[in-house]
JSON list of C-alpha atoms in Angstrom, two decimals:
[
{"chain": "A", "resi": 119, "resn": "UNK", "atom": "CA", "xyz": [0.00, 0.00, 0.00]},
{"chain": "A", "resi": 120, "resn": "UNK", "atom": "CA", "xyz": [0.99, 3.63, -0.40]},
{"chain": "A", "resi": 121, "resn": "UNK", "atom": "CA", "xyz": [1.31, 5.96, 2.57]},
{"chain": "A", "resi": 122, "resn": "UNK", "atom": "CA", "xyz": [-0.13, 9.08, 0.93]},
{"chain": "A", "resi": 123, "resn": "UNK", "atom": "CA", "xyz": [0.97, 11.25, 3.86]},
{"chain": "A", "resi": 124, "resn": "UNK", "atom": "CA", "xyz": [4.60, 10.57, 2.89]},
{"chain": "A", "resi": 125, "resn": "UNK", "atom": "CA", "xyz": [4.27, 10.97, -0.89]},
{"chain": "A", "resi": 126, "resn": "UNK", "atom": "CA", "xyz": [4.57, 14.45, -2.38]},
{"chain": "A", "resi": 127, "resn": "UNK", "atom": "CA", "xyz": [4.43, 14.43, -6.16]},
{"chain": "A", "resi": 128, "resn": "UNK", "atom": "CA", "xyz": [2.44, 15.83, -9.05]},
{"chain": "A", "resi": 129, "resn": "UNK", "atom": "CA", "xyz": [2.82, 12.68, -11.15]},
{"chain": "A", "resi": 130, "resn": "UNK", "atom": "CA", "xyz": [0.81, 9.50, -11.54]},
{"chain": "A", "resi": 131, "resn": "UNK", "atom": "CA", "xyz": [2.15, 6.62, -13.63]},
{"chain": "A", "resi": 132, "resn": "UNK", "atom": "CA", "xyz": [-0.25, 4.33, -15.50]},
{"chain": "A", "resi": 133, "resn": "UNK", "atom": "CA", "xyz": [0.66, 1.09, -17.27]},
{"chain": "A", "resi": 134, "resn": "UNK", "atom": "CA", "xyz": [-2.05, -0.45, -19.42]},
{"chain": "A", "resi": 135, "resn": "UNK", "atom": "CA", "xyz": [-2.66, -1.96, -22.83]},
{"chain": "A", "resi": 136, "resn": "UNK", "atom": "CA", "xyz": [-2.97, 0.37, -25.82]},
{"chain": "A", "resi": 137, "resn": "UNK", "atom": "CA", "xyz": [-6.68, -0.29, -26.38]},
{"chain": "A", "resi": 138, "resn": "UNK", "atom": "CA", "xyz": [-7.50, 0.73, -22.81]},
{"chain": "A", "resi": 139, "resn": "UNK", "atom": "CA", "xyz": [-5.20, 3.75, -23.08]},
{"chain": "A", "resi": 140, "resn": "UNK", "atom": "CA", "xyz": [-6.90, 4.90, -26.28]},
{"chain": "A", "resi": 141, "resn": "UNK", "atom": "CA", "xyz": [-10.35, 4.41, -24.77]},
{"chain": "A", "resi": 142, "resn": "UNK", "atom": "CA", "xyz": [-9.32, 6.35, -21.65]},
{"chain": "A", "resi": 143, "resn": "UNK", "atom": "CA", "xyz": [-7.95, 9.17, -23.80]},
{"chain": "A", "resi": 144, "resn": "UNK", "atom": "CA", "xyz": [-11.27, 9.38, -25.69]},
{"chain": "A", "resi": 145, "resn": "UNK", "atom": "CA", "xyz": [-13.29, 9.22, -22.46]},
{"chain": "A", "resi": 146, "resn": "UNK", "atom": "CA", "xyz": [-11.28, 12.05, -20.92]},
{"chain": "A", "resi": 147, "resn": "UNK", "atom": "CA", "xyz": [-11.31, 14.13, -24.12]},
{"chain": "A", "resi": 148, "resn": "UNK", "atom": "CA", "xyz": [-15.12, 14.11, -23.96]},
{"chain": "A", "resi": 149, "resn": "UNK", "atom": "CA", "xyz": [-14.67, 15.86, -20.61]},
{"chain": "A", "resi": 150, "resn": "UNK", "atom": "CA", "xyz": [-12.08, 18.37, -21.89]},
{"chain": "A", "resi": 151, "resn": "UNK", "atom": "CA", "xyz": [-9.22, 16.52, -20.18]},
{"chain": "A", "resi": 152, "resn": "UNK", "atom": "CA", "xyz": [-6.16, 16.03, -22.39]},
{"chain": "A", "resi": 153, "resn": "UNK", "atom": "CA", "xyz": [-3.80, 13.07, -22.10]},
{"chain": "A", "resi": 154, "resn": "UNK", "atom": "CA", "xyz": [-1.52, 11.33, -24.58]},
{"chain": "A", "resi": 155, "resn": "UNK", "atom": "CA", "xyz": [-2.42, 7.64, -24.74]},
{"chain": "A", "resi": 156, "resn": "UNK", "atom": "CA", "xyz": [0.26, 4.99, -24.48]},
{"chain": "A", "resi": 157, "resn": "UNK", "atom": "CA", "xyz": [1.05, 1.76, -22.70]},
{"chain": "A", "resi": 158, "resn": "UNK", "atom": "CA", "xyz": [3.19, 3.66, -20.16]},
{"chain": "A", "resi": 159, "resn": "UNK", "atom": "CA", "xyz": [1.58, 6.99, -19.31]},
{"chain": "A", "resi": 160, "resn": "UNK", "atom": "CA", "xyz": [2.77, 9.72, -16.98]},
{"chain": "A", "resi": 161, "resn": "UNK", "atom": "CA", "xyz": [0.00, 12.09, -15.85]},
{"chain": "A", "resi": 162, "resn": "UNK", "atom": "CA", "xyz": [1.41, 15.36, -14.53]},
{"chain": "A", "resi": 163, "resn": "UNK", "atom": "CA", "xyz": [-0.26, 18.43, -13.04]},
{"chain": "A", "resi": 164, "resn": "UNK", "atom": "CA", "xyz": [1.04, 21.97, -13.39]},
{"chain": "A", "resi": 165, "resn": "UNK", "atom": "CA", "xyz": [1.00, 25.02, -11.11]},
{"chain": "A", "resi": 166, "resn": "UNK", "atom": "CA", "xyz": [-2.19, 26.37, -12.67]},
{"chain": "A", "resi": 167, "resn": "UNK", "atom": "CA", "xyz": [-4.14, 23.15, -11.99]},
{"chain": "A", "resi": 168, "resn": "UNK", "atom": "CA", "xyz": [-6.47, 23.51, -9.01]},
{"chain": "A", "resi": 169, "resn": "UNK", "atom": "CA", "xyz": [-7.57, 20.94, -6.47]},
{"chain": "A", "resi": 170, "resn": "UNK", "atom": "CA", "xyz": [-11.00, 21.01, -8.13]},
{"chain": "A", "resi": 171, "resn": "UNK", "atom": "CA", "xyz": [-9.35, 20.23, -11.48]},
{"chain": "A", "resi": 172, "resn": "UNK", "atom": "CA", "xyz": [-7.54, 17.23, -9.97]},
{"chain": "A", "resi": 173, "resn": "UNK", "atom": "CA", "xyz": [-10.78, 16.05, -8.37]},
{"chain": "A", "resi": 174, "resn": "UNK", "atom": "CA", "xyz": [-12.52, 16.25, -11.76]},
{"chain": "A", "resi": 175, "resn": "UNK", "atom": "CA", "xyz": [-9.82, 14.11, -13.38]},
{"chain": "A", "resi": 176, "resn": "UNK", "atom": "CA", "xyz": [-9.97, 11.56, -10.57]},
{"chain": "A", "resi": 177, "resn": "UNK", "atom": "CA", "xyz": [-13.75, 11.31, -10.94]},
{"chain": "A", "resi": 178, "resn": "UNK", "atom": "CA", "xyz": [-13.48, 10.96, -14.73]},
{"chain": "A", "resi": 179, "resn": "UNK", "atom": "CA", "xyz": [-10.84, 8.22, -14.49]},
{"chain": "A", "resi": 180, "resn": "UNK", "atom": "CA", "xyz": [-12.83, 6.45, -11.79]},
{"chain": "A", "resi": 181, "resn": "UNK", "atom": "CA", "xyz": [-15.92, 6.63, -13.98]},
{"chain": "A", "resi": 182, "resn": "UNK", "atom": "CA", "xyz": [-14.03, 5.11, -16.90]},
{"chain": "A", "resi": 183, "resn": "UNK", "atom": "CA", "xyz": [-12.74, 2.16, -14.89]},
{"chain": "A", "resi": 184, "resn": "UNK", "atom": "CA", "xyz": [-16.01, 1.45, -13.06]},
{"chain": "A", "resi": 185, "resn": "UNK", "atom": "CA", "xyz": [-18.14, 1.15, -16.22]}
]
């Protein structure tokens, strides 16, 4: 498990197959969230990304993987 109180980063790494990556990219694009699909993805936030923006991405990714 990950102790999130000890981790301080703006990156999330995702390894998946290309079909899932492409489907995730399309799902997020429908929600105005841009990623570049690949089998090894690095999702990175920037200084201008708010907590609400991060929450929206988390909800969108969760929605993709729960359907």
